[in-house]
Amino acid sequence: MGIDLFGSLPLVVIWLALGGVGIVIQAFVRDNTRLVFGYYISTLIATGVLAALTFGHTGLTFDGMVTMGGSGAFFDILFCVTGILTMLAARPYLQREDSEIDEFYTLLVSAVSGMMLMAHANNLVVLFVGVELMSISFYVMAGFFRKSIRSIEAALKYFLLGAFATGFLVYGMALVYGSTNALDYATITSVVRAGTTPFPMLLAAGVTLMAVGLCFKIAAFPFHQWAPDVYQGSPTVVSAFMSTAGKAAAFSAFIPAFTMLMPVGAGASYVMNMQLALAVIAAVTMLVGNISAVAQSNVKRMLAFSSVAHAGYLLMGIVSGTAAGHQAIVFYLTAYTFMQLGAFVIVSILERENDGHLEFSDYAGLSKTHPVLAFLMAMFMFSLAGIPPFAGFFGKYMLFIAAIDSGFTWLTIIAVVSSVISVYFYLGLVVKMYFSDPVGEGHATNPGTAALTLGVAAAFTVLLGVLPSVLQSMFTAFH
Amino acid sequence: MDMHVLLFALFAVGAVASAVLTVTRRNPVASAMSLVAHFFMLSGLYLTLEAQFVAAVQVLVYAGAIMVLVVFVVMLLNLGNEHRLQERSSLRSVMGTLIAALFAVQVIITLLAHPTGMNAMSPQALTIGTTESIGQTLFTTYLFPFEAVSLLLLAALIGSVILAKRHVK
């Protein structure tokens, strides 16, 4: 049994904290949400710290089932930070909506542990279990407002389509296993590279099906239709968490899976076609996401389409298939997580019961009623649009360079064009906030702990834009 | 003829017949019962292929647990008059039949082009299908995903309670 206990600590600790201790605490301590909240926050902090400690300790553990350290540990930290920030924003939001239940935090932490499995997976079985653990927690969290018809609709839609997509993913894995006779990444990589499989057609079909399953999870065209409905109907903090950490997790699985299945210059014949197919998907995703976002009048829906468009930009890194492309994905994902989370959290602070105060027109004159929130929102919008000096600019720049270097200039041109389209609606909101007069009386808002979330998100959005080397220097430990 | 082949053919015919009954019976309970029979036939097929563990799990999980659920739901829903369930939209059924026929033609062509014949069973098949060997792999090589599944089940359990409970607060 090859178990490296130190390197496995982040995974083991979050499991024991959740399945061993957390459940017991919740079973015996009733009506003490403060305690449960504090407990799960400290769980995520401990896990994040352990991941940071094991960052340099790379290798395999549990008989080669999972990786340790490196990019896995980096993603652990990202998921834990996003989880903590979401919990801080969720508490005041759920209290205001009168549906703060302990299990919200339990499910959030179980979703984080599923994401960590996805990022650490070195075996298709582990990847599958991770995807399911994350998705099942998301389905329930999407339907957390059990009295809101929209929330129920979101949960049901997400569940049915998600189960369907999982079917694609598993079928793809089965075909990959059937054609390579292996489930672990290293063996599959060597078979794909050498092109020695006796069933090349089955392998190509398996890779296609896996790509479909993963494209659903990142909400790429044509598997993106669930995203606007689900993000609009779900509780806003849940949408924030799903569209940031969920997307980061899907990409953390996408990168190793497609480094394995789509190595540049491999013996398998489908690789070129697959690369081209993903490039087309990326191009259409950006265009569809951004053009649809222009037509939205609901801020949550606009952010949902913008998250679809960002899946397109991020796919460019997968298409390039190079280490630089993958690093660009990690950088942009980190930046995107903070700016998208920040934008959604501001929406959750301004939102009123029964889906009130979510329209573009409700944001008119926000700079006069809530100057700080308006300023932060403007910052996140600039960053999402990719305007320097914010983090979004550098991420996009790195992705575009990676795509050009691998010969996908046409894809970069489309990306630039769709970025220009996106400026219209991102800045549209800013113009509305700053150059319109407020309609009616503004209402008082009490951000509570969500202020902390906003502060951290804003700090990172600026920091990663001004000093991108802080993050880039970590990437050397990845490969 | 080999006993194995004879049994396989018997279960195969039974599986197809019960599957046809499942979709043609109008009474939901009769349809559900045909599905139970179908699951038993499938587990027989697995047995003839020396996959004892899969056969046992098929009976326990599908024919047992899942079908009990299906029958319960059918009875709880109290569907009443079966004729009301008759599908109105003919386009859908026509399309379904067409696609099924196309698929059948495809299968027949493939089978005629590449007659698979009967291969002797691999000697390994006798050992890898047993509960013992599956248990050993599960608790050694696949220990990690096996444990991870427990967390998955926990999350699903918590989720279903939260969504279904009448008064959460």
XYZ file of C-alpha atoms in Angstrom:
648
model
C 0.000 0.000 0.000
C 1.579 3.240 -1.090
C 0.153 5.912 1.195
C 2.072 9.098 1.853
C 0.320 10.413 4.913
C 1.756 13.921 4.896
C 0.878 14.601 1.279
C -2.635 13.187 1.716
C -3.395 15.388 4.717
C -5.584 18.030 3.026
C -7.897 15.360 1.591
C -7.945 13.234 4.726
C -8.523 16.161 7.075
C -11.512 17.575 5.192
C -13.042 14.089 5.034
C -12.662 13.394 8.720
C -13.783 16.881 9.654
C -16.904 16.474 7.543
C -17.875 12.819 7.783
C -16.347 12.039 11.178
C -16.659 15.066 13.446
C -18.990 17.522 11.692
C -21.882 15.097 11.483
C -21.568 14.204 15.172
C -21.508 17.859 16.177
C -24.610 18.543 14.112
C -26.370 15.492 15.511
C -25.889 16.443 19.165
C -25.780 20.222 19.109
C -29.153 21.558 18.053
C -29.977 25.105 17.068
C -26.475 26.419 17.262
C -25.790 27.638 13.752
C -22.962 29.858 15.011
C -21.042 26.828 16.188
C -21.581 24.877 12.957
C -20.640 27.926 10.896
C -17.468 28.471 12.906
C -16.603 24.793 12.779
C -16.824 24.555 8.997
C -14.974 27.826 8.477
C -12.122 26.469 10.591
C -12.269 23.175 8.679
C -11.742 25.036 5.415
C -8.995 27.190 6.926
C -7.193 24.100 8.260
C -7.518 22.333 4.917
C -6.257 25.365 3.040
C -3.261 25.723 5.362
C -2.422 22.034 5.009
C -2.671 22.338 1.232
C -0.273 25.282 1.361
C 2.158 23.238 3.511
C 2.055 20.278 1.097
C 2.392 22.486 -1.975
C 6.013 21.510 -2.618
C 5.484 17.860 -1.688
C 4.572 16.409 -5.085
C 4.029 12.799 -6.018
C 1.344 10.125 -5.890
C -0.423 8.575 -2.941
C -3.081 5.916 -2.242
C -1.598 3.507 -4.795
C -1.382 6.160 -7.467
C -5.066 7.071 -7.158
C -4.460 10.736 -6.298
C -1.705 13.285 -6.750
C -0.190 15.342 -3.964
C 0.969 18.939 -3.874
C 1.595 20.990 -7.008
C -1.422 22.122 -8.990
C -3.741 19.954 -6.862
C -2.660 21.779 -3.712
C -2.963 25.128 -5.471
C -6.546 24.342 -6.446
C -7.253 23.127 -2.886
C -6.258 26.543 -1.603
C -8.407 28.248 -4.242
C -11.456 26.083 -3.403
C -11.024 26.582 0.347
C -10.652 30.353 -0.015
C -13.709 30.512 -2.278
C -15.608 28.327 0.197
C -14.699 30.574 3.125
C -15.581 33.748 1.216
C -18.902 32.219 0.145
C -19.736 31.188 3.699
C -18.983 34.697 4.977
C -21.277 36.171 2.346
C -23.917 33.473 2.798
C -24.544 33.977 6.513
C -26.066 37.493 6.359
C -27.809 36.648 3.071
C -29.463 33.482 4.386
C -30.441 35.192 7.643
C -32.137 37.934 5.680
C -34.003 35.394 3.578
C -34.872 33.497 6.781
C -33.503 30.192 5.587
C -30.253 29.720 7.403
C -30.017 26.007 8.032
C -26.862 24.326 9.353
C -26.779 21.875 6.489
C -26.058 24.657 4.010
C -22.525 24.794 5.386
C -22.245 20.996 5.472
C -23.139 20.764 1.805
C -20.802 23.597 0.918
C -17.884 21.799 2.563
C -18.831 18.494 0.921
C -18.870 20.285 -2.432
C -15.377 21.616 -1.672
C -14.164 18.110 -0.840
C -15.584 16.865 -4.150
C -13.743 19.641 -6.004
C -10.522 18.686 -4.235
C -10.978 15.106 -5.428
C -11.382 16.379 -8.983
C -8.231 18.460 -8.765
C -6.210 15.607 -7.236
C -7.594 12.774 -9.388
C -5.040 10.581 -11.064
C -7.537 7.870 -11.919
C -10.811 8.051 -13.814
C -12.738 6.445 -10.929
C -11.580 9.135 -8.499
C -12.443 11.817 -11.032
C -15.946 10.425 -11.374
C -16.556 10.241 -7.619
C -15.280 13.806 -7.244
C -17.524 15.136 -10.008
C -20.540 13.459 -8.443
C -19.765 14.601 -4.901
C -19.537 18.198 -6.087
C -22.591 17.991 -8.346
C -24.902 16.365 -5.786
C -24.032 19.021 -3.227
C -24.730 21.684 -5.880
C -28.119 20.222 -6.834
C -29.298 20.500 -3.245
C -27.793 23.937 -2.705
C -29.499 25.228 -5.860
C -32.856 24.229 -4.385
C -32.138 25.581 -0.945
C -34.964 28.125 -0.980
C -37.554 25.409 -0.818
C -40.497 27.791 -0.944
C -39.311 29.658 -3.993
C -40.601 28.155 -7.210
C -37.589 29.510 -9.106
C -35.165 27.839 -6.751
C -36.962 24.508 -7.086
C -36.989 24.896 -10.862
C -33.259 25.609 -10.820
C -32.531 22.541 -8.690
C -34.660 20.225 -10.807
C -33.259 21.479 -14.111
C -29.718 21.256 -12.839
C -30.296 17.776 -11.453
C -31.900 16.297 -14.581
C -29.426 17.809 -17.035
C -26.510 17.154 -14.702
C -27.432 13.488 -14.366
C -27.639 13.281 -18.153
C -24.188 14.850 -18.522
C -22.764 12.467 -15.936
C -24.038 9.652 -18.140
C -21.939 11.028 -21.016
C -18.907 11.336 -18.773
C -19.147 7.782 -17.414
C -19.823 6.283 -20.821
C -16.781 8.107 -22.150
C -14.673 6.796 -19.276
C -15.916 3.259 -19.935
C -14.937 3.491 -23.610
C -11.520 4.942 -22.732
C -11.047 2.076 -20.297
C -12.203 -0.444 -22.890
C -9.780 0.823 -25.512
C -6.725 1.416 -23.317
C -7.336 -1.221 -20.629
C -6.379 1.299 -17.955
C -7.990 3.775 -15.603
C -4.906 5.547 -14.308
C -3.721 8.639 -16.128
C -0.108 7.527 -16.672
C -0.985 4.313 -18.518
C -3.681 5.971 -20.618
C -1.224 8.734 -21.566
C 1.361 6.234 -22.752
C -1.198 4.302 -24.813
C -2.554 7.496 -26.396
C 0.926 8.833 -27.121
C 2.093 5.610 -28.733
C -1.221 5.169 -30.543
C -1.142 1.449 -29.745
C -4.770 0.895 -28.838
C -6.443 -1.894 -30.834
C -9.685 0.123 -30.875
C -8.872 3.661 -32.061
C -12.532 4.358 -32.897
C -13.657 3.466 -29.389
C -10.962 5.660 -27.894
C -11.986 8.619 -30.055
C -15.635 8.100 -29.113
C -14.720 7.852 -25.436
C -12.695 11.064 -25.528
C -15.551 12.851 -27.300
C -18.074 11.712 -24.709
C -15.797 12.741 -21.849
C -15.377 16.151 -23.481
C -19.172 16.473 -23.675
C -19.537 15.608 -19.986
C -16.859 18.078 -18.917
C -18.143 20.807 -21.259
C -21.475 20.528 -19.482
C -19.793 21.087 -16.123
C -18.005 24.230 -17.368
C -21.182 25.383 -19.192
C -19.715 25.546 -22.696
C -21.838 25.790 -25.847
C -23.991 23.807 -26.736
C -24.256 22.460 -23.186
C -24.678 25.842 -21.526
C -28.466 26.276 -21.562
C -28.832 25.192 -17.953
C -26.515 27.924 -16.666
C -28.720 31.046 -16.944
C -31.800 29.360 -15.466
C -29.863 27.678 -12.671
C -27.795 30.731 -11.747
C -30.849 32.953 -11.829
C -33.061 30.655 -9.763
C -30.539 29.533 -7.157
C -29.881 31.553 -4.019
C -27.433 34.262 -5.146
C -24.569 33.123 -2.913
C -24.973 29.608 -4.308
C -24.785 30.959 -7.856
C -21.635 32.799 -6.812
C -20.089 29.615 -5.492
C -21.188 27.375 -8.385
C -20.053 29.749 -11.104
C -16.606 30.282 -9.559
C -15.406 27.288 -7.557
C -17.519 24.893 -9.626
C -16.002 26.135 -12.860
C -12.498 26.121 -11.365
C -13.020 22.499 -10.264
C -14.236 21.440 -13.700
C -11.145 23.001 -15.275
C -8.866 21.485 -12.638
C -10.147 18.111 -13.894
C -10.219 19.170 -17.548
C -6.512 20.084 -17.635
C -5.012 16.734 -16.529
C -7.679 14.709 -18.333
C -6.995 16.387 -21.653
C -3.236 16.515 -21.155
C -3.664 12.759 -21.022
C -6.248 12.253 -23.757
C -5.148 14.965 -26.164
C -1.332 15.205 -25.970
C 0.121 17.441 -28.663
C 1.875 15.378 -31.330
C 0.491 12.051 -30.165
C 0.202 8.830 -32.141
C -3.577 8.631 -31.836
C -5.221 9.987 -34.963
C -8.141 11.824 -33.386
C -6.029 14.382 -31.504
C -5.974 17.034 -34.245
C -9.732 16.758 -34.803
C -10.433 16.933 -31.089
C -8.292 20.045 -30.743
C -10.129 21.701 -33.619
C -13.524 20.674 -32.218
C -12.678 22.188 -28.829
C -11.443 25.349 -30.559
C -14.780 25.688 -32.360
C -16.653 25.056 -29.100
C -14.544 27.733 -27.382
C -15.195 30.260 -30.158
C -18.957 29.680 -30.251
C -19.171 29.671 -26.436
C -17.588 33.119 -26.156
C -19.777 34.583 -28.873
C -23.021 33.030 -27.630
C -22.276 33.917 -24.000
C -21.441 37.530 -24.685
C -24.139 38.195 -27.277
C -26.822 36.657 -25.035
C -25.581 38.681 -22.074
C -26.134 41.899 -24.032
C -29.855 41.141 -24.246
C -30.385 40.518 -20.505
C -32.151 42.890 -18.166
C -31.636 40.782 -15.026
C -28.232 41.191 -13.397
C -28.006 37.577 -12.222
C -28.811 36.336 -15.717
C -26.260 38.705 -17.204
C -23.587 37.351 -14.856
C -24.637 33.796 -15.766
C -24.102 34.444 -19.486
C -20.841 36.183 -18.687
C -19.745 33.021 -16.874
C -20.608 31.033 -20.019
C -18.460 33.405 -22.067
C -15.576 32.995 -19.629
C -15.759 29.219 -20.061
C -15.025 29.935 -23.724
C -11.962 32.048 -22.951
C -10.681 29.415 -20.536
C -11.151 26.632 -23.105
C -8.558 28.404 -25.262
C -5.912 27.180 -22.822
C -7.122 23.582 -23.190
C -7.094 23.953 -26.983
C -3.489 25.144 -26.958
C -2.549 22.054 -24.963
C 0.751 23.561 -23.834
C 2.054 24.093 -20.324
C 1.819 27.852 -20.910
C -1.831 27.431 -21.887
C -2.577 25.470 -18.731
C -0.830 28.027 -16.552
C -2.869 30.739 -18.245
C -6.040 28.810 -17.350
C -4.987 28.565 -13.709
C -4.153 32.266 -13.589
C -7.362 33.349 -15.255
C -9.445 30.970 -13.121
C -7.987 32.506 -9.971
C -8.640 36.015 -11.204
C -12.097 35.120 -12.512
C -13.039 33.470 -9.199
C -12.431 36.669 -7.249
C -14.077 39.080 -9.673
C -17.135 36.937 -10.394
C -17.565 36.093 -6.710
C -17.330 39.775 -5.836
C -19.938 40.746 -8.430
C -22.380 38.053 -7.290
C -21.898 38.952 -3.630
C -22.734 42.596 -4.343
C -25.898 41.389 -6.077
C -26.709 39.278 -3.010
C -26.258 42.292 -0.702
C -28.550 44.510 -2.774
C -31.136 41.788 -3.402
C -34.459 41.934 -1.601
C -36.875 39.122 -0.763
C -38.824 37.428 -3.539
C -36.238 38.117 -6.212
C -36.540 41.869 -5.762
C -33.975 44.431 -6.833
C -32.299 42.297 -9.477
C -33.033 44.279 -12.634
C -30.578 46.598 -14.391
C -32.966 49.482 -13.733
C -32.700 48.844 -9.991
C -29.003 49.667 -10.201
C -29.600 53.171 -11.556
C -27.844 55.779 -9.473
C -26.245 53.242 -7.180
C -23.187 55.484 -6.899
C -25.319 57.966 -4.965
C -27.145 55.551 -2.674
C -24.330 53.031 -2.108
C -21.069 54.645 -3.241
C -18.778 51.882 -1.927
C -20.754 49.028 -3.428
C -21.035 50.885 -6.726
C -17.297 51.480 -6.793
C -16.490 47.814 -6.082
C -19.052 46.638 -8.643
C -17.513 48.922 -11.239
C -14.099 47.479 -10.425
C -15.306 43.897 -10.839
C -17.035 44.814 -14.105
C -13.842 46.415 -15.466
C -11.904 43.328 -14.471
C -14.450 40.943 -16.053
C -14.312 43.000 -19.247
C -10.527 42.617 -19.216
C -9.527 46.236 -18.757
C -6.127 46.933 -17.167
C -4.898 47.284 -14.448
C -7.215 44.603 -13.064
C -6.615 40.854 -12.864
C -8.934 39.988 -15.747
C -6.671 41.771 -18.191
C -3.571 39.714 -17.437
C -5.480 36.432 -17.468
C -6.932 37.143 -20.889
C -3.556 38.307 -22.163
C -1.899 35.050 -21.086
C -4.669 32.947 -22.654
C -4.493 34.847 -25.953
C -0.705 34.486 -26.117
C -0.967 30.738 -25.442
C -3.542 30.310 -28.224
C -1.480 32.313 -30.726
C 1.685 30.373 -29.891
C -0.044 27.100 -30.697
C -1.303 28.394 -34.049
C -4.873 29.346 -33.185
C -4.745 32.955 -34.315
C -8.325 32.853 -35.673
C -9.550 31.760 -32.235
C -7.750 34.686 -30.606
C -9.324 37.110 -33.075
C -12.770 35.784 -32.175
C -11.884 36.062 -28.493
C -10.882 39.699 -28.918
C -14.065 40.468 -30.845
C -16.247 38.859 -28.189
C -14.325 40.703 -25.452
C -15.239 43.924 -27.213
C -18.895 42.842 -27.255
C -18.686 42.092 -23.534
C -17.471 45.631 -22.781
C -20.904 46.848 -23.882
C -22.877 45.182 -21.121
C -20.225 45.280 -18.392
C -19.769 49.007 -18.849
C -23.511 49.364 -19.447
C -24.009 48.483 -15.803
C -21.296 50.919 -14.702
C -22.865 53.718 -16.742
C -26.234 52.899 -15.208
C -24.786 53.074 -11.697
C -22.865 56.309 -12.205
C -24.740 58.373 -14.771
C -28.391 57.720 -13.966
C -30.471 59.158 -11.192
C -31.716 56.791 -8.522
C -35.324 55.691 -8.923
C -37.351 55.952 -5.741
C -35.757 55.814 -2.323
C -32.704 53.706 -1.818
C -32.988 51.093 0.877
C -30.534 50.459 3.650
C -28.229 47.504 3.255
C -26.305 45.647 5.910
C -23.532 43.591 4.354
C -22.343 42.097 7.666
C -19.575 39.560 7.140
C -20.053 39.825 3.387
C -18.006 43.020 3.614
C -14.996 40.842 4.395
C -15.669 38.761 1.259
C -15.856 41.891 -0.856
C -12.671 43.276 0.647
C -10.685 40.112 -0.070
C -12.126 39.714 -3.569
C -11.349 43.340 -4.418
C -7.843 43.079 -2.989
C -7.033 40.035 -5.107
C -8.595 41.560 -8.216
C -6.208 44.488 -7.916
C -3.210 42.519 -6.649
C -3.282 39.951 -9.454
C -3.604 42.747 -11.982
C -0.733 44.829 -10.619
C 1.594 42.029 -9.558
C 0.755 38.959 -11.687
C 4.204 37.526 -10.949
C 3.046 36.661 -7.405
C 0.922 33.887 -8.847
C 3.102 33.068 -11.832
C 6.055 32.248 -9.597
C 3.979 29.438 -8.035
C 3.452 27.727 -11.376
C 7.038 26.499 -11.595
C 6.152 23.859 -8.996
C 3.372 22.413 -11.169
C 5.232 20.297 -13.683
C -24.537 -27.885 -27.756
C -22.884 -26.567 -24.684
C -24.987 -26.121 -21.584
C -23.633 -22.593 -21.153
C -24.715 -21.534 -24.605
C -28.141 -23.068 -24.152
C -28.690 -21.224 -20.876
C -27.383 -17.990 -22.357
C -29.820 -18.251 -25.264
C -32.670 -19.031 -22.902
C -31.970 -16.017 -20.687
C -31.398 -13.799 -23.710
C -34.789 -14.677 -25.213
C -36.384 -14.215 -21.795
C -34.741 -10.815 -21.366
C -35.963 -9.546 -24.723
C -39.473 -10.942 -24.185
C -39.820 -9.351 -20.732
C -38.444 -6.056 -22.048
C -41.083 -6.052 -24.778
C -43.756 -6.791 -22.166
C -42.495 -3.890 -20.040
C -43.133 -1.338 -22.751
C -46.325 -2.826 -24.150
C -48.326 -3.500 -20.939
C -50.726 -0.660 -20.258
C -51.206 -1.520 -16.607
C -48.297 0.100 -14.738
C -48.052 -2.686 -12.159
C -47.908 -5.372 -14.851
C -45.278 -3.308 -16.617
C -43.237 -2.994 -13.419
C -43.477 -6.729 -12.805
C -42.232 -7.423 -16.332
C -39.282 -5.174 -15.547
C -38.552 -7.305 -12.456
C -38.559 -10.393 -14.668
C -36.239 -8.587 -17.083
C -33.760 -7.829 -14.307
C -33.778 -11.475 -13.240
C -33.099 -12.577 -16.815
C -30.173 -10.132 -17.014
C -28.700 -11.485 -13.819
C -29.006 -14.966 -15.335
C -27.030 -13.708 -18.336
C -24.313 -12.408 -16.031
C -24.188 -15.778 -14.284
C -23.617 -17.642 -17.529
C -20.727 -15.223 -18.176
C -19.164 -16.129 -14.798
C -19.820 -12.710 -13.267
C -21.330 -13.961 -10.017
C -20.923 -10.742 -8.078
C -22.580 -8.580 -10.706
C -25.425 -11.099 -10.940
C -26.022 -10.997 -7.182
C -25.867 -7.193 -7.089
C -28.260 -7.021 -10.025
C -30.847 -9.021 -8.094
C -30.260 -7.207 -4.787
C -30.169 -3.652 -6.094
C -32.305 -3.614 -9.224
C -34.779 -6.451 -8.842
C -34.909 -5.851 -5.080
C -34.481 -2.308 -3.866
C -35.151 -0.234 -6.957
C -38.176 -2.198 -8.114
C -39.753 -1.998 -4.656
C -39.416 1.778 -4.971
C -40.920 1.775 -8.451
C -43.893 -0.342 -7.393
C -44.445 1.805 -4.301
C -44.443 4.988 -6.364
C -46.837 3.463 -8.875
C -49.221 2.579 -6.055
C -48.829 5.892 -4.213
C -49.493 7.899 -7.364
C -52.801 6.040 -7.729
C -52.818 6.371 -11.487
C -56.383 5.056 -11.813
C -57.713 4.736 -15.295
C -54.870 3.440 -17.470
C -56.475 4.609 -20.680
C -55.848 8.201 -19.735
C -52.125 7.461 -19.867
C -52.341 6.591 -23.531
C -49.938 8.743 -25.509
C -51.725 11.326 -27.596
C -48.871 12.669 -29.663
C -48.462 10.168 -32.470
C -45.434 11.987 -33.897
C -43.355 11.068 -30.903
C -44.216 7.377 -31.046
C -43.649 7.274 -34.817
C -40.236 8.889 -34.394
C -39.407 6.491 -31.578
C -40.365 3.465 -33.645
C -38.376 4.767 -36.614
C -35.240 5.315 -34.563
C -35.591 1.923 -32.906
C -36.002 0.270 -36.313
C -32.963 2.123 -37.650
C -30.939 0.966 -34.686
C -32.106 -2.622 -35.176
C -31.097 -2.543 -38.865
C -27.712 -1.167 -37.880
C -27.174 -3.943 -35.341
C -28.212 -6.618 -37.837
C -25.887 -5.250 -40.539
C -22.969 -5.130 -38.116
C -23.640 -8.644 -36.918
C -23.894 -9.984 -40.489
C -20.728 -8.217 -41.564
C -18.667 -9.391 -38.617
C -20.039 -12.672 -37.320
C -18.630 -12.823 -33.809
C -19.001 -16.560 -33.388
C -18.449 -18.190 -30.060
C -15.165 -17.625 -28.319
C -13.979 -19.864 -25.534
C -14.205 -18.117 -22.204
C -10.962 -16.702 -20.917
C -9.626 -18.758 -17.995
C -9.276 -15.505 -16.052
C -13.025 -14.986 -16.207
C -13.526 -17.671 -13.591
C -11.538 -15.765 -10.983
C -12.159 -12.070 -11.650
C -15.945 -12.277 -11.390
C -16.072 -13.620 -7.856
C -17.031 -11.589 -4.816
C -13.686 -12.480 -3.267
C -11.560 -10.982 -6.010
C -13.749 -7.882 -6.344
C -13.624 -7.368 -2.582
C -9.863 -7.691 -2.560
C -9.387 -5.116 -5.295
C -11.920 -2.807 -3.703
C -10.172 -2.785 -0.337
C -6.612 -2.559 -1.656
C -6.112 -0.802 -4.982
C -9.431 1.019 -5.021
C -9.556 1.812 -1.313
C -9.443 5.549 -1.915
C -12.412 5.867 -4.300
C -14.289 3.303 -2.192
C -13.963 5.518 0.867
C -14.759 8.611 -1.196
C -18.063 7.038 -2.203
C -19.090 6.985 1.458
C -18.773 10.760 1.538
C -20.813 10.962 -1.667
C -23.579 8.894 -0.089
C -23.468 11.075 3.021
C -23.905 14.232 0.939
C -26.800 12.652 -0.974
C -28.434 11.586 2.309
C -28.167 15.036 3.878
C -29.415 16.625 0.676
C -32.469 14.433 0.343
C -33.439 15.018 3.982
C -33.067 18.782 3.584
C -35.152 18.881 0.413
C -37.878 16.531 1.630
C -38.320 17.463 5.288
C -41.522 19.303 6.025
C -40.366 21.756 8.668
C -36.665 22.381 8.644
C -36.717 25.131 11.226
